Amino acid sequence: MECIYLIGFMGSGKSTIGKLLSRVLDVPFMDTDEYIVEKNQMKINDIFEKEGEIAFRNYESQALKASKSGVISTGGGIVENEDNMKWMKQNGVIVYLQTSFEEISNRLKEDPTRPLWNKRIKERHELFHQRCNMYSKCADYIVTTDKKSVENIVDDIKERIYE
Ligand code: S3P
């Protein structure tokens, strides 16, 4: 089976939705952030602080390539690397979980565990707009998530992929 890659901004629900989707489809699940934390025995914040974002991005590409089947929930910055996008295109379908900035702000609030969210509002906005263009360009399917339950979103993904 081809992989199903979930992409989208921080707080768009990739991990929660990916876990349920994999259960419903009865396929393996992998989360690139969880893989990195486990492999390095370090929190993401600490990797950013001690080794820098470039090192994190390298770990992220390695994590992506370690996943061979099933549902893969990616980190919000997976699209920063052209090679990652090519890899996902070649190995499966890419679903963009599209969430508004307002909804994301409500969900994340002042979440201190995400170094690129832990910034001033102007920077959060800029990153959001820049990333949304990248997600849209890269995606095979776009599924909106605002005001929907996890179950509804999983149904929408299944419908879109298998319609
Ligand atoms: C990041 C998103 C995070 C995590 C890291 C960097 C980003 O994952 O990979 O903090 O660059 O957008 P989530 O999208 O799961 O929050």
mmCIF file of N, CA, C and O in Angstrom, residues 39-92:
data_model
loop_
_atom_site.group_PDB
_atom_site.id
_atom_site.type_symbol
_atom_site.label_atom_id
_atom_site.label_comp_id
_atom_site.label_asym_id
_atom_site.label_seq_id
_atom_site.Cartn_x
_atom_site.Cartn_y
_atom_site.Cartn_z
ATOM 1 N N LYS A 39 14.177 8.530 18.887
ATOM 2 C CA LYS A 39 15.490 8.141 18.363
ATOM 3 C C LYS A 39 16.621 8.927 19.043
ATOM 4 O O LYS A 39 17.678 8.391 19.352
ATOM 5 N N ASN A 40 16.379 10.206 19.288
ATOM 6 C CA ASN A 40 17.426 11.059 19.861
ATOM 7 C C ASN A 40 17.348 11.177 21.373
ATOM 8 O O ASN A 40 18.227 11.785 21.991
ATOM 9 N N GLN A 41 16.234 10.642 21.942
ATOM 10 C CA GLN A 41 16.028 10.781 23.383
ATOM 11 C C GLN A 41 16.165 12.230 23.824
ATOM 12 O O GLN A 41 16.813 12.554 24.829
ATOM 13 N N MET A 42 15.560 13.108 23.019
ATOM 14 C CA MET A 42 15.592 14.546 23.319
ATOM 15 C C MET A 42 14.271 15.163 22.905
ATOM 16 O O MET A 42 13.684 14.741 21.890
ATOM 17 N N LYS A 43 13.823 16.164 23.653
ATOM 18 C CA LYS A 43 12.599 16.868 23.257
ATOM 19 C C LYS A 43 12.921 17.774 22.071
ATOM 20 O O LYS A 43 14.071 18.217 21.911
ATOM 21 N N ILE A 44 11.876 18.093 21.290
ATOM 22 C CA ILE A 44 12.088 18.925 20.093
ATOM 23 C C ILE A 44 12.678 20.290 20.460
ATOM 24 O O ILE A 44 13.620 20.765 19.822
ATOM 25 N N ASN A 45 12.142 20.881 21.509
ATOM 26 C CA ASN A 45 12.676 22.164 21.984
ATOM 27 C C ASN A 45 14.178 22.095 22.238
ATOM 28 O O ASN A 45 14.928 23.007 21.887
ATOM 29 N N ASP A 46 14.608 20.993 22.877
ATOM 30 C CA ASP A 46 16.028 20.845 23.214
ATOM 31 C C ASP A 46 16.872 20.646 21.953
ATOM 32 O O ASP A 46 18.000 21.133 21.871
ATOM 33 N N ILE A 47 16.321 19.921 20.978
ATOM 34 C CA ILE A 47 17.072 19.735 19.726
ATOM 35 C C ILE A 47 17.271 21.100 19.048
ATOM 36 O O ILE A 47 18.382 21.442 18.619
ATOM 37 N N PHE A 48 16.199 21.898 18.996
ATOM 38 C CA PHE A 48 16.314 23.236 18.386
ATOM 39 C C PHE A 48 17.349 24.073 19.146
ATOM 40 O O PHE A 48 18.154 24.767 18.548
ATOM 41 N N GLU A 49 17.293 23.989 20.457
ATOM 42 C CA GLU A 49 18.158 24.838 21.289
ATOM 43 C C GLU A 49 19.623 24.402 21.237
ATOM 44 O O GLU A 49 20.519 25.220 21.061
ATOM 45 N N LYS A 50 19.845 23.074 21.336
ATOM 46 C CA LYS A 50 21.230 22.601 21.454
ATOM 47 C C LYS A 50 21.882 22.342 20.097
ATOM 48 O O LYS A 50 23.084 22.493 19.938
ATOM 49 N N GLU A 51 21.076 21.885 19.108
ATOM 50 C CA GLU A 51 21.676 21.492 17.825
ATOM 51 C C GLU A 51 21.245 22.390 16.672
ATOM 52 O O GLU A 51 21.866 22.361 15.612
ATOM 53 N N GLY A 52 20.169 23.139 16.874
ATOM 54 C CA GLY A 52 19.722 24.075 15.846
ATOM 55 C C GLY A 52 18.684 23.480 14.901
ATOM 56 O O GLY A 52 18.508 22.260 14.826
ATOM 57 N N GLU A 53 18.023 24.384 14.160
ATOM 58 C CA GLU A 53 16.939 23.948 13.280
ATOM 59 C C GLU A 53 17.447 23.074 12.128
ATOM 60 O O GLU A 53 16.769 22.125 11.721
ATOM 61 N N ILE A 54 18.638 23.362 11.635
ATOM 62 C CA ILE A 54 19.144 22.580 10.485
ATOM 63 C C ILE A 54 19.303 21.112 10.879
ATOM 64 O O ILE A 54 18.930 20.207 10.129
ATOM 65 N N ALA A 55 19.839 20.891 12.076
ATOM 66 C CA ALA A 55 19.996 19.504 12.552
ATOM 67 C C ALA A 55 18.629 18.849 12.668
ATOM 68 O O ALA A 55 18.431 17.699 12.256
ATOM 69 N N PHE A 56 17.654 19.593 13.202
ATOM 70 C CA PHE A 56 16.294 19.036 13.330
ATOM 71 C C PHE A 56 15.747 18.653 11.956
ATOM 72 O O PHE A 56 15.155 17.593 11.784
ATOM 73 N N ARG A 57 15.956 19.523 10.969
ATOM 74 C CA ARG A 57 15.438 19.248 9.619
ATOM 75 C C ARG A 57 16.092 17.993 9.036
ATOM 76 O O ARG A 57 15.450 17.254 8.284
ATOM 77 N N ASN A 58 17.339 17.763 9.351
ATOM 78 C CA ASN A 58 17.997 16.531 8.877
ATOM 79 C C ASN A 58 17.360 15.303 9.525
ATOM 80 O O ASN A 58 17.086 14.313 8.857
ATOM 81 N N TYR A 59 17.122 15.378 10.833
ATOM 82 C CA TYR A 59 16.460 14.259 11.521
ATOM 83 C C TYR A 59 15.075 14.014 10.916
ATOM 84 O O TYR A 59 14.629 12.877 10.778
ATOM 85 N N GLU A 60 14.433 15.118 10.564
ATOM 86 C CA GLU A 60 13.068 15.018 10.028
ATOM 87 C C GLU A 60 13.068 14.287 8.673
ATOM 88 O O GLU A 60 12.224 13.433 8.422
ATOM 89 N N SER A 61 14.035 14.609 7.840
ATOM 90 C CA SER A 61 14.120 13.927 6.532
ATOM 91 C C SER A 61 14.428 12.446 6.720
ATOM 92 O O SER A 61 13.875 11.602 6.022
ATOM 93 N N GLN A 62 15.297 12.149 7.697
ATOM 94 C CA GLN A 62 15.605 10.733 7.972
ATOM 95 C C GLN A 62 14.358 9.998 8.466
ATOM 96 O O GLN A 62 14.096 8.866 8.060
ATOM 97 N N ALA A 63 13.596 10.649 9.324
ATOM 98 C CA ALA A 63 12.369 10.034 9.866
ATOM 99 C C ALA A 63 11.395 9.748 8.731
ATOM 100 O O ALA A 63 10.812 8.665 8.647
ATOM 101 N N LEU A 64 11.248 10.704 7.843
ATOM 102 C CA LEU A 64 10.318 10.540 6.720
ATOM 103 C C LEU A 64 10.703 9.319 5.892
ATOM 104 O O LEU A 64 9.859 8.533 5.477
ATOM 105 N N LYS A 65 11.989 9.173 5.678
ATOM 106 C CA LYS A 65 12.464 8.081 4.825
ATOM 107 C C LYS A 65 12.448 6.730 5.531
ATOM 108 O O LYS A 65 12.540 5.686 4.881
ATOM 109 N N ALA A 66 12.274 6.744 6.834
ATOM 110 C CA ALA A 66 12.215 5.485 7.585
ATOM 111 C C ALA A 66 10.817 4.875 7.513
ATOM 112 O O ALA A 66 10.610 3.741 7.923
ATOM 113 N N SER A 67 9.880 5.637 7.004
ATOM 114 C CA SER A 67 8.499 5.144 6.968
ATOM 115 C C SER A 67 8.176 4.596 5.587
ATOM 116 O O SER A 67 8.283 5.300 4.596
ATOM 117 N N LYS A 68 7.761 3.337 5.572
ATOM 118 C CA LYS A 68 7.600 2.682 4.266
ATOM 119 C C LYS A 68 6.128 2.429 3.888
ATOM 120 O O LYS A 68 5.833 2.152 2.732
ATOM 121 N N SER A 69 5.232 2.471 4.875
ATOM 122 C CA SER A 69 3.824 2.213 4.545
ATOM 123 C C SER A 69 2.912 2.790 5.621
ATOM 124 O O SER A 69 3.384 3.176 6.694
ATOM 125 N N GLY A 70 1.640 2.871 5.308
ATOM 126 C CA GLY A 70 0.653 3.323 6.288
ATOM 127 C C GLY A 70 0.467 4.827 6.311
ATOM 128 O O GLY A 70 0.748 5.529 5.339
ATOM 129 N N VAL A 71 0.014 5.301 7.470
ATOM 130 C CA VAL A 71 -0.268 6.732 7.636
ATOM 131 C C VAL A 71 0.934 7.382 8.311
ATOM 132 O O VAL A 71 1.409 6.892 9.344
ATOM 133 N N ILE A 72 1.390 8.478 7.736
ATOM 134 C CA ILE A 72 2.537 9.184 8.321
ATOM 135 C C ILE A 72 2.132 10.630 8.618
ATOM 136 O O ILE A 72 1.802 11.394 7.710
ATOM 137 N N SER A 73 2.157 10.979 9.907
ATOM 138 C CA SER A 73 1.899 12.366 10.311
ATOM 139 C C SER A 73 3.237 13.091 10.356
ATOM 140 O O SER A 73 4.163 12.649 11.041
ATOM 141 N N THR A 74 3.325 14.176 9.622
ATOM 142 C CA THR A 74 4.603 14.879 9.507
ATOM 143 C C THR A 74 4.619 16.126 10.401
ATOM 144 O O THR A 74 3.562 16.590 10.832
ATOM 145 N N GLY A 75 5.785 16.664 10.624
ATOM 146 C CA GLY A 75 5.899 17.942 11.342
ATOM 147 C C GLY A 75 5.539 19.068 10.372
ATOM 148 O O GLY A 75 5.681 18.915 9.148
ATOM 149 N N GLY A 76 5.095 20.189 10.921
ATOM 150 C CA GLY A 76 4.639 21.302 10.086
ATOM 151 C C GLY A 76 5.678 21.821 9.097
ATOM 152 O O GLY A 76 5.341 22.430 8.084
ATOM 153 N N GLY A 77 6.962 21.561 9.386
ATOM 154 C CA GLY A 77 8.008 22.096 8.522
ATOM 155 C C GLY A 77 8.527 21.115 7.479
ATOM 156 O O GLY A 77 9.529 21.397 6.810
ATOM 157 N N ILE A 78 7.846 20.014 7.311
ATOM 158 C CA ILE A 78 8.328 18.981 6.377
ATOM 159 C C ILE A 78 8.469 19.543 4.961
ATOM 160 O O ILE A 78 9.328 19.115 4.187
ATOM 161 N N VAL A 79 7.640 20.541 4.639
ATOM 162 C CA VAL A 79 7.640 21.113 3.285
ATOM 163 C C VAL A 79 8.797 22.093 3.058
ATOM 164 O O VAL A 79 8.966 22.593 1.948
ATOM 165 N N GLU A 80 9.560 22.358 4.105
ATOM 166 C CA GLU A 80 10.692 23.280 3.958
ATOM 167 C C GLU A 80 11.790 22.671 3.076
ATOM 168 O O GLU A 80 12.650 23.379 2.584
ATOM 169 N N ASN A 81 11.750 21.367 2.912
ATOM 170 C CA ASN A 81 12.796 20.681 2.171
ATOM 171 C C ASN A 81 12.216 20.084 0.878
ATOM 172 O O ASN A 81 11.322 19.241 0.924
ATOM 173 N N GLU A 82 12.754 20.537 -0.225
ATOM 174 C CA GLU A 82 12.272 20.118 -1.561
ATOM 175 C C GLU A 82 12.313 18.600 -1.726
ATOM 176 O O GLU A 82 11.399 17.990 -2.268
ATOM 177 N N ASP A 83 13.370 18.009 -1.200
ATOM 178 C CA ASP A 83 13.555 16.548 -1.305
ATOM 179 C C ASP A 83 12.449 15.781 -0.575
ATOM 180 O O ASP A 83 12.034 14.721 -1.020
ATOM 181 N N ASN A 84 12.024 16.324 0.573
ATOM 182 C CA ASN A 84 10.935 15.680 1.324
ATOM 183 C C ASN A 84 9.668 15.662 0.489
ATOM 184 O O ASN A 84 8.929 14.680 0.474
ATOM 185 N N MET A 85 9.419 16.755 -0.211
ATOM 186 C CA MET A 85 8.197 16.842 -1.022
ATOM 187 C C MET A 85 8.264 15.822 -2.148
ATOM 188 O O MET A 85 7.287 15.132 -2.433
ATOM 189 N N LYS A 86 9.425 15.723 -2.773
ATOM 190 C CA LYS A 86 9.603 14.744 -3.867
ATOM 191 C C LYS A 86 9.378 13.336 -3.348
ATOM 192 O O LYS A 86 8.718 12.518 -3.977
ATOM 193 N N TRP A 87 9.967 13.066 -2.177
ATOM 194 C CA TRP A 87 9.851 11.732 -1.571
ATOM 195 C C TRP A 87 8.374 11.366 -1.337
ATOM 196 O O TRP A 87 7.923 10.277 -1.676
ATOM 197 N N MET A 88 7.641 12.310 -0.769
ATOM 198 C CA MET A 88 6.227 12.046 -0.469
ATOM 199 C C MET A 88 5.433 11.847 -1.758
ATOM 200 O O MET A 88 4.607 10.947 -1.851
ATOM 201 N N LYS A 89 5.713 12.653 -2.764
ATOM 202 C CA LYS A 89 5.019 12.524 -4.059
ATOM 203 C C LYS A 89 5.257 11.145 -4.658
ATOM 204 O O LYS A 89 4.367 10.543 -5.242
ATOM 205 N N GLN A 90 6.491 10.680 -4.521
ATOM 206 C CA GLN A 90 6.845 9.391 -5.145
ATOM 207 C C GLN A 90 6.319 8.194 -4.372
ATOM 208 O O GLN A 90 6.164 7.121 -4.931
ATOM 209 N N ASN A 91 6.085 8.372 -3.088
ATOM 210 C CA ASN A 91 5.763 7.209 -2.251
ATOM 211 C C ASN A 91 4.333 7.157 -1.725
ATOM 212 O O ASN A 91 4.005 6.247 -0.968
ATOM 213 N N GLY A 92 3.524 8.094 -2.126
ATOM 214 C CA GLY A 92 2.148 8.028 -1.627
ATOM 215 C C GLY A 92 1.303 9.221 -1.996
ATOM 216 O O GLY A 92 1.631 9.948 -2.940
#
